[in-house]
C-alpha cells in the first residue's frame, strides 16, 4: 500500500465523517426539533421512553446527540432520572439503523435490483439532485431535503472510497497480523472504545469497521470485540457533556456508562465462556458489512430486553455513585427550576432551545401579570407584604429578561430555519414588553403606597371609574398573554381595539377628574395620583398591543410595524371601529 493509497483512504474517511455530520444536521433540521420535544413530553411510560429513544436516534442518526439531549433535559428538571433510563436504552437500539444503511456497500449481485441497491449507483444521482435543489429552490424545507441528499451521497461516497482502498490489504501480511492482534478480546475492545471516543460517534466507528470488512481480511473474532468497545466508547460524549452539569445530569450520564459497561461485560464473559466450551466456528469466517450490522443490532436489542426489568438497578447505581445531598432533597423554587431549562446543551438543537425559551417567557409573562394584578389590588387594601411581593416579582422578571436575552443571543448565532428566526424575533420583542409591564406594576404599587401613607382616598365616583378601568386592563393583559402563549392570530386582532378602548378610558377619566376639580369634589394632589395610575394603565396596554402586533406583523410580509398598526387602526376599518364601539359599551364608565 503506497502513500497515495493511504491519502485516498484518509480522504475517504474525511468524506465519510463529513457526510455523516451533514446528514445528521439535515435530519435534525427536517425534524424541526419536534422529535426532541415529543421525547421531553412522552417519556412517563418506560416502554414508550425506550421506543421514543430508539425512534429519535434512528432519525437523527446519533445516539450521542440523543443522550446529550437527555442529559440536558434531566439537568433542567424537565425529565426525571427514571424517564431518562428508558430513553438511553432505546438510543442504543436506534443507533444501529446507520449500520444497516452503510451495509449497502457490501451488496453483491449482478441483477438490476442489486445494482440499484449499491451506493455507487444511486449516490451520484442523489448528489446531483441535491445540488440542483440547493441552487434552485428558495424554500427552507427544500434546502433541508437537499442537505440530507448531499450528506447521504457524500457519506456513501466516502464509505465506498474507504472500502475500495482497503480491498488490496487482504493480501498484505502486515495488515492481517495487525487485525489478528485485535482478535484478542481486550485489545479489540480497547481499539473500538478509543476510536469511538475520538470521533464521538459509534455509528461512524461501526461504518469504518464495515469498510474494513470489505477487504475480506477482518474475521468475526476481530469484529466482535471491536463492536463491543464501540458500544462503550459511545458514552464519552455524554460524560463530557455532564461534566459542567448538575448532579442529576451527571447521574443520567453515569446510567448510560453503567448500562453500556454491564451489557458489554456480560456479553463478553458469557460469549467467550461458551466459546471455550463449544468453539464457535463462525468466528474464523470473514466478517461482512451486513454481518457487522446484524451483530450490532442483535446485541443491542437483546441487551435492552434483558435490562428492561432491571432499569431500577441502573438508577440505584447512579445514586450510589453520586449520593443525594440535603440541598437536593429540599424543594426547588419554581423560579430556579424554570431558569434551569435554558440549558446550553439545547443550543445544538435550536428548535428545542427556542421551545424552552418560550416556556420560560410564558412564566415571565405570568409573573409580570401577577405583580401587576397584586399592585392593582393594593388600592383596595394596602399592606406592606403585598408591596414587597410586587418588588420581588419585578426583580424576578428582570432576572428572566437577562437570562432569556443572553440565551437568545446564543441561539441567534446558530443556523436557524425561517420559522425559528421568526420565533426568536417574537421572543426578543415580547420579553422586553413583559419586563416593562412589571416596571409599571411597581409604579402602580408606589401610587397605592403614597395614598396609604398620606391617608388619601378617591371619591366614590373615581373609585367606580377606576374599577372599570382596572377590569379593562386585566382583560387586555390576560388576552395578550394568551395570544403569546398560543400564537393565536385571530385573538391577536382583538388586542388593538382593546388598546384603543383603554386610550379612550384614560382620556375620559382625566376629563372627568378636571370637572370634579372645578366643582371642588377632588384635590389637585389626588389628581396627580390618578393621572399616574391611568398613565401606567395606558402604558401597560401599549405593551400588550406591542405583543399582539409583533405576532401579527411577522405574519404579514407587506407591512412594517408602524404601517401594520396604522392598517389595523385605519378609521375606514369598519371591523376595527365596530369592535371598539362594542368594547366601549362593555366597559362603560358610570
Coordinates of C-alpha atoms in Angstrom, one line a residue:
X1 CA 0.0 0.0 0.0
X2 CA 1.7 3.2 -1.2
X3 CA 1.4 6.8 0.1
X4 CA -1.2 7.6 -2.5
X5 CA -3.4 4.8 -1.3
X6 CA -3.0 6.0 2.2
X7 CA -4.0 9.5 1.2
X8 CA -7.0 8.2 -0.7
X9 CA -8.2 6.2 2.4
X10 CA -7.8 9.2 4.6
X11 CA -9.7 11.3 2.1
X12 CA -12.4 8.7 2.0
X13 CA -12.6 8.7 5.8
X14 CA -12.8 12.5 5.9
X15 CA -15.7 12.5 3.4
X16 CA -17.4 9.7 5.3
X17 CA -17.2 11.6 8.6
X18 CA -18.2 14.9 6.9
X19 CA -21.1 13.3 5.1
X20 CA -22.4 11.8 8.4
X21 CA -22.2 15.2 10.0
X22 CA -24.1 16.9 7.2
X23 CA -26.7 14.1 7.0
X24 CA -27.2 14.3 10.8
X25 CA -27.6 18.1 10.7
X26 CA -30.1 17.8 7.8
X27 CA -32.2 15.2 9.6
X28 CA -32.3 17.3 12.7
X29 CA -33.5 20.3 10.8
X30 CA -36.1 18.2 9.0
X31 CA -37.5 17.1 12.3
X32 CA -37.7 20.7 13.3
X33 CA -36.9 19.7 16.9
X34 CA -40.4 18.2 17.1
X35 CA -39.0 14.7 17.9
X36 CA -36.9 16.0 20.8
X37 CA -39.9 18.0 22.2
X38 CA -42.0 14.8 21.9
X39 CA -39.2 13.0 23.7
X40 CA -39.4 15.5 26.5
X41 CA -43.2 15.2 27.0
X42 CA -44.0 11.5 26.4
X43 CA -41.5 9.5 28.4
X44 CA -43.5 8.8 31.6
X45 CA -44.1 5.2 30.4
X46 CA -40.8 3.2 30.4
X47 CA -41.6 1.2 27.3
X48 CA -42.7 4.4 25.5
X49 CA -39.4 6.1 26.5
X50 CA -37.4 3.2 25.0
X51 CA -39.4 3.3 21.8
X52 CA -39.0 7.1 21.5
X53 CA -35.3 6.9 22.3
X54 CA -34.9 4.4 19.5
X55 CA -37.0 6.3 17.1
X56 CA -35.4 9.7 17.7
X57 CA -31.9 8.3 17.4
X58 CA -32.7 6.3 14.3
X59 CA -33.9 9.6 12.6
X60 CA -31.2 12.0 13.8
X61 CA -28.6 9.3 13.4
X62 CA -26.8 9.8 16.6
X63 CA -27.2 8.1 20.0
X64 CA -24.6 10.5 21.4
X65 CA -26.8 13.5 20.4
X66 CA -29.9 11.9 22.0
X67 CA -28.1 11.1 25.2
X68 CA -26.6 14.6 25.5
X69 CA -30.1 15.9 24.9
X70 CA -31.4 13.7 27.7
X71 CA -28.6 15.0 30.0
X72 CA -29.9 18.5 29.2
X73 CA -33.5 17.6 30.0
X74 CA -32.5 16.0 33.3
X75 CA -30.2 18.9 34.2
X76 CA -33.1 21.3 33.6
X77 CA -35.5 19.3 35.7
X78 CA -37.8 18.7 32.7
X79 CA -37.2 15.0 32.7
X80 CA -36.9 12.7 35.7
X81 CA -33.9 10.4 36.0
X82 CA -36.2 7.3 35.8
X83 CA -37.6 8.6 32.5
X84 CA -34.0 9.1 31.2
X85 CA -33.1 5.4 31.7
X86 CA -35.7 4.3 29.1
X87 CA -34.6 6.9 26.5
X88 CA -30.9 5.9 26.9
X89 CA -31.7 2.2 26.4
X90 CA -33.7 3.0 23.3
X91 CA -31.0 5.2 21.9
X92 CA -28.6 2.2 21.8
X93 CA -31.1 0.4 19.5
X94 CA -31.8 3.4 17.3
X95 CA -28.1 4.0 16.5
X96 CA -27.9 0.5 14.8
X97 CA -30.0 1.8 11.8
X98 CA -27.0 3.6 10.4
X99 CA -25.1 0.3 10.2
X100 CA -27.8 -1.1 8.0
X101 CA -27.6 1.8 5.7
X102 CA -23.9 1.5 5.4
X103 CA -24.1 -2.2 4.8
X104 CA -25.5 -1.4 1.4
X105 CA -21.9 -1.0 0.2
X106 CA -21.5 -4.8 0.7
X107 CA -24.5 -5.7 -1.5
X108 CA -23.4 -8.1 -4.2
X109 CA -25.3 -9.4 -7.3
X110 CA -25.5 -8.9 -11.0
X111 CA -29.2 -8.3 -11.3
X112 CA -30.6 -4.8 -11.9
X113 CA -32.2 -4.8 -8.4
X114 CA -28.9 -5.5 -6.6
X115 CA -27.1 -3.0 -8.8
X116 CA -29.6 -0.3 -7.9
X117 CA -29.1 -1.0 -4.2
X118 CA -25.4 -0.2 -4.4
X119 CA -24.5 3.3 -3.2
X120 CA -22.2 3.7 -6.2
X121 CA -25.3 3.5 -8.4
X122 CA -27.7 5.9 -6.6
X123 CA -25.3 8.2 -4.7
X124 CA -24.3 10.3 -7.7
X125 CA -28.0 10.8 -8.7
X126 CA -28.8 11.9 -5.1
X127 CA -25.8 14.3 -5.1
X128 CA -26.8 15.9 -8.4
X129 CA -30.4 16.2 -7.4
X130 CA -29.4 17.7 -4.0
X131 CA -27.1 20.3 -5.6
X132 CA -29.7 21.3 -8.1
X133 CA -32.3 21.7 -5.3
X134 CA -29.9 23.7 -3.2
X135 CA -29.2 26.1 -6.0
X136 CA -32.7 26.4 -7.5
X137 CA -35.1 26.2 -4.5
X138 CA -35.8 29.0 -2.2
X139 CA -38.0 27.3 0.4
X140 CA -36.3 26.2 3.6
X141 CA -37.7 22.7 3.6
X142 CA -36.4 22.1 0.1
X143 CA -33.0 23.2 1.1
X144 CA -33.1 20.9 4.1
X145 CA -34.1 18.0 1.9
X146 CA -31.2 18.9 -0.5
X147 CA -28.8 18.9 2.5
X148 CA -29.9 15.4 3.5
X149 CA -29.4 14.1 0.0
X150 CA -26.0 15.6 -0.4
X151 CA -25.0 14.4 3.1
X152 CA -26.1 10.9 2.3
X153 CA -24.3 10.9 -1.1
X154 CA -21.0 12.2 0.5
X155 CA -21.3 9.7 3.3
X156 CA -21.7 6.8 0.9
X157 CA -19.0 8.1 -1.5
X158 CA -16.6 8.2 1.4
X159 CA -17.6 4.8 2.6
X160 CA -17.1 3.4 -1.0
X161 CA -13.7 5.1 -1.3
X162 CA -12.5 3.6 2.0
X163 CA -13.8 0.2 1.0
X164 CA -12.1 0.2 -2.4
X165 CA -8.9 1.4 -0.9
X166 CA -8.6 -1.3 1.8
X167 CA -9.6 -4.2 -0.5
X168 CA -6.0 -4.8 -1.6
X169 CA -4.9 -5.0 2.1
X170 CA -6.4 -8.5 2.2
X171 CA -3.1 -9.7 0.5
X172 CA -0.9 -7.7 2.9
X173 CA 0.6 -9.9 5.7
X174 CA 1.4 -6.9 8.0
X175 CA -2.2 -5.7 7.8
X176 CA -3.5 -9.2 8.6
X177 CA -1.1 -9.5 11.6
X178 CA -2.4 -6.2 13.0
X179 CA -6.0 -7.4 12.7
X180 CA -5.2 -10.7 14.3
X181 CA -3.9 -8.7 17.3
X182 CA -7.4 -7.2 17.7
X183 CA -9.0 -10.6 17.8
X184 CA -7.7 -10.6 21.4
X185 CA -11.0 -9.5 23.2
X186 CA -9.2 -7.0 25.4
X187 CA -7.2 -5.3 22.6
X188 CA -10.2 -5.4 20.3
X189 CA -12.5 -3.7 22.8
X190 CA -9.8 -1.1 23.5
X191 CA -9.3 -0.1 19.9
X192 CA -13.1 0.1 19.4
X193 CA -13.5 2.2 22.5
X194 CA -10.7 4.6 21.7
X195 CA -11.8 5.1 18.1
X196 CA -15.4 5.8 19.1
X197 CA -14.2 8.1 21.9
X198 CA -12.1 10.1 19.4
X199 CA -14.7 10.6 16.7
X200 CA -17.6 10.6 19.3
X201 CA -19.9 8.5 17.1
X202 CA -20.5 4.8 17.4
X203 CA -22.3 4.9 14.0
X204 CA -19.2 6.4 12.3
X205 CA -16.8 3.9 14.0
X206 CA -19.0 1.0 13.1
X207 CA -19.0 2.4 9.5
X208 CA -15.2 2.4 9.5
X209 CA -15.2 -1.3 10.7
X210 CA -17.7 -2.1 7.9
X211 CA -15.4 -0.5 5.4
X212 CA -12.5 -2.6 6.6
X213 CA -14.7 -5.7 6.4
X214 CA -15.0 -5.2 2.6
X215 CA -11.3 -6.0 2.3
X216 CA -12.1 -9.6 3.3
X217 CA -9.3 -9.6 5.9
X218 CA -11.5 -9.0 9.0
X219 CA -12.9 -12.1 10.8
X220 CA -15.7 -12.1 13.2
X221 CA -13.2 -12.9 16.0
X222 CA -11.8 -9.4 15.3
X223 CA -15.0 -7.6 14.6
X224 CA -17.0 -8.7 17.7
X225 CA -14.6 -7.3 20.4
X226 CA -14.3 -4.0 18.4
X227 CA -18.1 -3.7 18.2
X228 CA -18.2 -4.2 22.0
X229 CA -15.6 -1.5 22.5
X230 CA -17.5 0.9 20.2
X231 CA -20.6 0.4 22.4
X232 CA -18.7 1.6 25.5
X233 CA -16.9 4.4 23.7
X234 CA -20.2 5.9 22.6
X235 CA -20.9 7.2 26.1
X236 CA -17.9 9.5 26.1
X237 CA -19.8 12.5 24.6
X238 CA -22.5 12.3 27.3
X239 CA -19.9 12.0 30.1
X240 CA -18.1 15.1 28.8
X241 CA -21.4 17.0 28.4
X242 CA -22.3 16.2 32.0
X243 CA -19.0 17.5 33.5
X244 CA -20.3 21.0 34.0
X245 CA -23.9 20.0 34.7
X246 CA -25.8 19.3 37.9
X247 CA -25.9 16.1 39.9
X248 CA -29.0 14.7 38.2
X249 CA -27.4 15.2 34.8
X250 CA -24.2 13.5 35.9
X251 CA -26.4 10.6 37.1
X252 CA -28.0 10.4 33.7
X253 CA -24.6 10.2 32.1
X254 CA -23.5 7.5 34.5
X255 CA -26.6 5.5 33.8
X256 CA -25.5 5.4 30.1
X257 CA -22.0 4.4 31.1
X258 CA -23.1 1.7 33.5
X259 CA -25.6 0.3 31.1
X260 CA -23.0 0.0 28.3
X261 CA -20.3 -1.5 30.6
X262 CA -22.7 -4.0 32.1
X263 CA -24.1 -5.2 28.8
X264 CA -20.7 -5.5 27.2
X265 CA -19.0 -7.2 30.2
X266 CA -22.0 -9.6 30.5
X267 CA -21.8 -10.4 26.8
X268 CA -18.0 -10.9 26.7
X269 CA -17.9 -13.1 29.8
X270 CA -20.8 -15.3 28.6
X271 CA -19.8 -15.4 25.0
X272 CA -16.2 -16.3 25.5
X273 CA -17.0 -18.8 28.2
X274 CA -19.4 -20.6 25.8
X275 CA -16.8 -20.3 23.1
X276 CA -14.2 -22.0 25.2
X277 CA -16.6 -25.0 25.6
X278 CA -18.3 -25.1 22.1
X279 CA -15.7 -23.4 19.9
X280 CA -17.9 -21.2 17.6
X281 CA -16.8 -21.9 14.1
X282 CA -18.2 -18.7 12.6
X283 CA -15.5 -16.6 14.5
X284 CA -12.9 -17.7 11.9
X285 CA -15.1 -16.7 9.0
X286 CA -14.7 -13.4 7.1
X287 CA -16.9 -10.6 8.5
X288 CA -19.1 -8.7 6.1
X289 CA -20.7 -5.3 6.4
X290 CA -24.1 -6.9 6.8
X291 CA -22.8 -9.3 9.4
X292 CA -21.5 -6.4 11.4
X293 CA -24.9 -4.7 11.2
X294 CA -26.6 -7.9 12.3
X295 CA -24.3 -8.4 15.3
X296 CA -24.6 -4.7 16.3
X297 CA -28.4 -4.7 16.1
X298 CA -29.0 -8.1 17.7
X299 CA -26.6 -7.4 20.6
X300 CA -28.3 -4.1 21.5
X301 CA -31.9 -5.4 21.2
X302 CA -31.1 -8.4 23.4
X303 CA -29.4 -6.1 25.9
X304 CA -32.5 -3.8 26.1
X305 CA -34.8 -6.8 26.6
X306 CA -32.6 -8.3 29.2
X307 CA -32.1 -5.0 31.1
X308 CA -35.8 -3.8 30.8
X309 CA -37.0 -5.4 34.1
X310 CA -33.8 -4.1 35.9
X311 CA -33.6 -0.4 34.9
X312 CA -34.0 0.5 38.6
X313 CA -30.6 -1.1 39.2
X314 CA -29.0 1.5 36.8
X315 CA -30.8 4.3 38.7
X316 CA -29.6 2.9 42.0
X317 CA -26.0 2.7 40.8
X318 CA -26.2 6.3 39.6
X319 CA -27.3 7.4 43.1
X320 CA -24.6 5.3 44.8
X321 CA -22.0 7.0 42.6
X322 CA -23.4 10.5 43.2
X323 CA -25.3 10.4 46.5
X324 CA -28.3 12.7 47.0
X325 CA -27.4 15.8 49.1
X326 CA -29.6 17.7 51.6
X327 CA -29.8 20.6 49.2
X328 CA -31.4 18.3 46.5
X329 CA -34.0 16.9 48.9
X330 CA -35.2 20.5 49.7
X331 CA -37.9 21.5 47.2
X332 CA -36.5 23.6 44.3
X333 CA -38.2 27.0 43.9
X334 CA -40.2 27.3 40.7
X335 CA -38.2 30.3 39.5
X336 CA -34.9 28.4 39.9
X337 CA -36.3 25.4 38.1
X338 CA -37.7 27.4 35.2
X339 CA -34.4 29.2 34.6
X340 CA -32.6 25.9 34.6
X341 CA -34.5 24.9 31.4
X342 CA -32.2 27.3 29.5
X343 CA -29.5 24.6 29.3
X344 CA -26.5 25.2 27.0
X345 CA -26.8 21.6 25.7
X346 CA -30.0 22.5 23.8
X347 CA -28.2 25.1 21.7
X348 CA -27.1 22.3 19.3
X349 CA -30.9 21.8 18.6
X350 CA -32.2 25.4 18.2
X351 CA -35.8 24.3 17.9
X352 CA -35.6 22.7 21.4
X353 CA -33.7 25.7 22.8
X354 CA -36.4 28.0 21.5
X355 CA -39.2 25.8 23.0
X356 CA -37.5 26.1 26.4
X357 CA -37.2 29.9 25.9
X358 CA -40.9 30.1 25.0
X359 CA -41.8 28.2 28.2
X360 CA -39.6 30.5 30.3
X361 CA -41.1 33.6 28.6
X362 CA -44.6 32.4 29.4
X363 CA -43.6 32.0 33.1
X364 CA -42.0 35.5 32.9
X365 CA -45.3 36.9 31.5
X366 CA -47.3 35.3 34.3
X367 CA -45.0 36.8 36.9
X368 CA -45.4 40.2 35.3
X369 CA -49.1 39.8 35.3
X370 CA -49.2 38.6 38.9
X371 CA -47.2 41.6 40.0
X372 CA -49.5 44.0 38.1
X373 CA -52.7 42.5 39.5
X374 CA -51.3 42.5 43.0
X375 CA -50.4 46.1 42.7
X376 CA -53.9 47.0 41.5
X377 CA -55.4 45.2 44.5
X378 CA -53.4 47.4 46.9
X379 CA -55.7 50.3 46.2
X380 CA -58.5 48.4 47.9
X381 CA -56.4 47.3 50.9
X382 CA -52.8 48.2 51.1
X383 CA -50.3 46.0 53.1
X384 CA -46.5 46.1 53.1
X385 CA -46.2 42.4 52.4
X386 CA -48.1 42.8 49.2
X387 CA -45.9 45.8 48.2
X388 CA -42.8 43.8 48.9
X389 CA -44.1 40.9 46.8
X390 CA -44.7 43.3 43.8
X391 CA -41.0 44.3 44.1
X392 CA -39.9 40.7 44.4
X393 CA -41.8 39.7 41.3
X394 CA -40.4 42.7 39.4
X395 CA -36.8 41.6 40.3
X396 CA -37.7 38.1 39.2
X397 CA -39.0 39.3 35.8
X398 CA -35.8 41.4 35.4
X399 CA -33.8 38.2 36.0
X400 CA -35.8 36.4 33.4
X401 CA -35.2 39.1 30.9
X402 CA -31.4 39.0 31.5
X403 CA -31.2 35.2 31.2
X404 CA -33.5 34.9 28.2
X405 CA -31.8 37.7 26.3
X406 CA -28.4 36.2 26.8
X407 CA -29.6 32.7 25.8
X408 CA -31.5 34.0 22.7
X409 CA -28.3 35.8 21.5
X410 CA -26.5 32.5 21.7
X411 CA -29.3 30.8 19.7
X412 CA -29.2 33.5 17.1
X413 CA -25.6 32.5 16.3
X414 CA -26.8 29.1 15.2
X415 CA -28.1 28.2 11.8
X416 CA -31.8 28.8 12.1
X417 CA -34.7 27.9 9.8
X418 CA -37.0 30.7 8.7
X419 CA -39.6 29.6 11.3
X420 CA -37.0 29.5 14.1
X421 CA -35.8 33.0 13.2
X422 CA -39.4 34.3 13.4
X423 CA -39.9 32.6 16.8
X424 CA -36.7 34.2 18.1
X425 CA -37.7 37.6 16.9
X426 CA -41.1 37.3 18.6
X427 CA -39.4 36.3 21.9
X428 CA -36.9 39.1 21.8
X429 CA -39.6 41.7 21.3
X430 CA -42.1 40.3 23.8
X431 CA -39.8 39.7 26.8
X432 CA -38.9 43.4 26.7
X433 CA -42.6 44.2 26.9
X434 CA -43.2 41.8 29.8
X435 CA -40.3 43.5 31.7
X436 CA -41.8 46.9 31.2
X437 CA -45.2 45.7 32.4
X438 CA -43.6 44.6 35.7
X439 CA -42.0 48.1 35.9
X440 CA -45.4 49.7 35.6
X441 CA -46.7 47.3 38.3
X442 CA -44.1 48.8 40.7
X443 CA -45.2 52.4 39.7
X444 CA -48.8 51.5 40.5
X445 CA -47.8 49.9 43.8
X446 CA -45.9 53.2 44.7
X447 CA -49.1 55.2 44.0
X448 CA -51.1 52.9 46.3
X449 CA -48.4 53.2 49.0
X450 CA -48.4 57.0 48.7
X451 CA -52.2 57.1 49.2
X452 CA -51.9 54.8 52.2
X453 CA -49.1 56.7 53.9
X454 CA -50.9 60.1 53.3
X455 CA -54.3 58.6 54.3
X456 CA -55.8 59.7 50.9
X457 CA -58.9 58.2 49.3
X458 CA -60.6 58.7 45.9
X459 CA -64.1 60.0 45.6
X460 CA -66.8 57.4 45.2
X461 CA -67.2 58.3 41.6
X462 CA -63.5 58.0 40.9
X463 CA -63.4 54.6 42.6
X464 CA -66.1 53.3 40.3
X465 CA -64.4 54.7 37.2
X466 CA -61.0 53.2 38.3
X467 CA -62.7 49.8 38.9
X468 CA -64.0 49.7 35.2
X469 CA -60.6 50.9 34.0
X470 CA -58.8 48.2 36.0
X471 CA -61.1 45.5 34.7
X472 CA -60.3 46.5 31.1
X473 CA -56.5 46.4 31.9
X474 CA -56.9 42.9 33.4
X475 CA -58.7 41.7 30.3
X476 CA -56.1 43.1 27.9
X477 CA -53.2 41.6 29.9
X478 CA -54.9 38.1 30.0
X479 CA -55.7 38.3 26.3
X480 CA -52.2 39.4 25.2
X481 CA -50.6 36.6 27.3
X482 CA -52.9 34.1 25.8
X483 CA -52.0 35.4 22.3
X484 CA -48.4 35.0 23.1
X485 CA -48.8 31.5 24.6
X486 CA -50.9 30.1 21.9
X487 CA -49.8 32.3 19.0
X488 CA -53.5 32.9 18.2
X489 CA -53.6 35.4 15.4
X490 CA -57.4 35.7 15.5
X491 CA -57.3 36.6 19.2
X492 CA -54.4 39.0 18.5
X493 CA -56.7 41.1 16.3
X494 CA -58.8 41.8 19.4
X495 CA -56.0 43.3 21.4
X496 CA -55.6 46.5 19.3
X497 CA -59.3 47.5 19.7
X498 CA -58.9 46.9 23.5
X499 CA -55.8 49.2 23.5
X500 CA -57.9 51.8 21.7
X501 CA -60.6 51.4 24.4
X502 CA -58.0 51.9 27.2
X503 CA -56.7 55.1 25.5
X504 CA -60.3 56.3 25.4
X505 CA -60.9 55.4 29.1
X506 CA -57.6 57.1 30.1
X507 CA -58.6 60.3 28.3
X508 CA -62.2 60.2 29.6
X509 CA -61.2 59.6 33.3
X510 CA -58.8 62.6 33.2
X511 CA -61.6 64.8 31.7
X512 CA -64.0 63.7 34.5
X513 CA -61.4 64.5 37.1
X514 CA -60.9 68.0 35.8
X515 CA -64.7 68.5 36.1
X516 CA -64.7 67.3 39.7
X517 CA -61.8 69.5 40.5
X518 CA -63.6 72.6 39.2
X519 CA -66.6 71.6 41.4
X520 CA -64.3 71.2 44.4
X521 CA -65.1 67.5 44.7
X522 CA -61.5 66.4 44.3
X523 CA -58.0 67.8 45.1
X524 CA -55.0 68.5 42.9
X525 CA -52.9 66.0 44.8
X526 CA -55.4 63.2 44.2
X527 CA -55.4 64.3 40.6
X528 CA -51.7 63.8 40.2
X529 CA -52.0 60.3 41.7
X530 CA -55.0 59.4 39.5
X531 CA -53.0 60.7 36.5
X532 CA -50.0 58.5 37.4
X533 CA -52.3 55.4 37.7
X534 CA -54.2 56.0 34.5
X535 CA -50.9 56.8 32.6
X536 CA -49.3 53.5 33.8
X537 CA -52.5 51.6 32.9
X538 CA -52.3 53.1 29.4
X539 CA -48.6 52.3 29.1
X540 CA -49.4 48.7 30.1
X541 CA -52.0 48.5 27.3
X542 CA -49.4 49.8 24.9
X543 CA -47.0 46.9 25.7
X544 CA -49.9 44.5 25.3
X545 CA -50.5 46.0 21.9
X546 CA -46.9 45.5 21.0
X547 CA -47.0 41.8 21.9
X548 CA -50.1 41.2 19.7
X549 CA -48.8 43.4 16.8
X550 CA -45.4 41.6 16.9
X551 CA -47.2 38.3 16.1
X552 CA -49.5 39.8 13.5
X553 CA -46.8 41.8 11.7
X554 CA -44.4 38.9 11.4
X555 CA -47.2 37.0 9.6
X556 CA -47.7 39.9 7.2
X557 CA -44.7 40.4 4.9
X558 CA -46.0 43.6 3.3
X559 CA -46.1 45.7 6.4
X560 CA -43.6 47.3 8.8
X561 CA -44.6 47.5 12.4
X562 CA -45.9 51.1 12.3
X563 CA -47.5 50.6 8.9
X564 CA -49.2 47.5 10.1
X565 CA -50.6 49.3 13.2
X566 CA -51.9 52.1 11.0
X567 CA -53.5 49.5 8.8
X568 CA -55.3 47.9 11.8
X569 CA -56.5 51.2 13.3
X570 CA -57.4 52.8 10.0
X571 CA -60.6 54.9 10.5
X572 CA -62.1 53.3 7.5
X573 CA -61.6 49.8 9.0
X574 CA -65.2 49.0 9.8
X575 CA -64.4 45.8 11.7
X576 CA -62.0 47.6 14.0
X577 CA -64.4 50.5 14.6
X578 CA -67.3 48.2 15.4
X579 CA -65.1 46.2 17.9
X580 CA -64.1 49.5 19.6
X581 CA -67.7 50.6 19.9
X582 CA -68.7 47.2 21.3
X583 CA -65.9 47.4 23.9
X584 CA -66.9 50.9 24.9
X585 CA -70.4 49.6 25.7
X586 CA -69.0 46.7 27.6
X587 CA -66.7 48.9 29.7
X588 CA -69.0 51.9 30.1
X589 CA -67.9 54.3 32.8
X590 CA -70.6 55.0 35.5

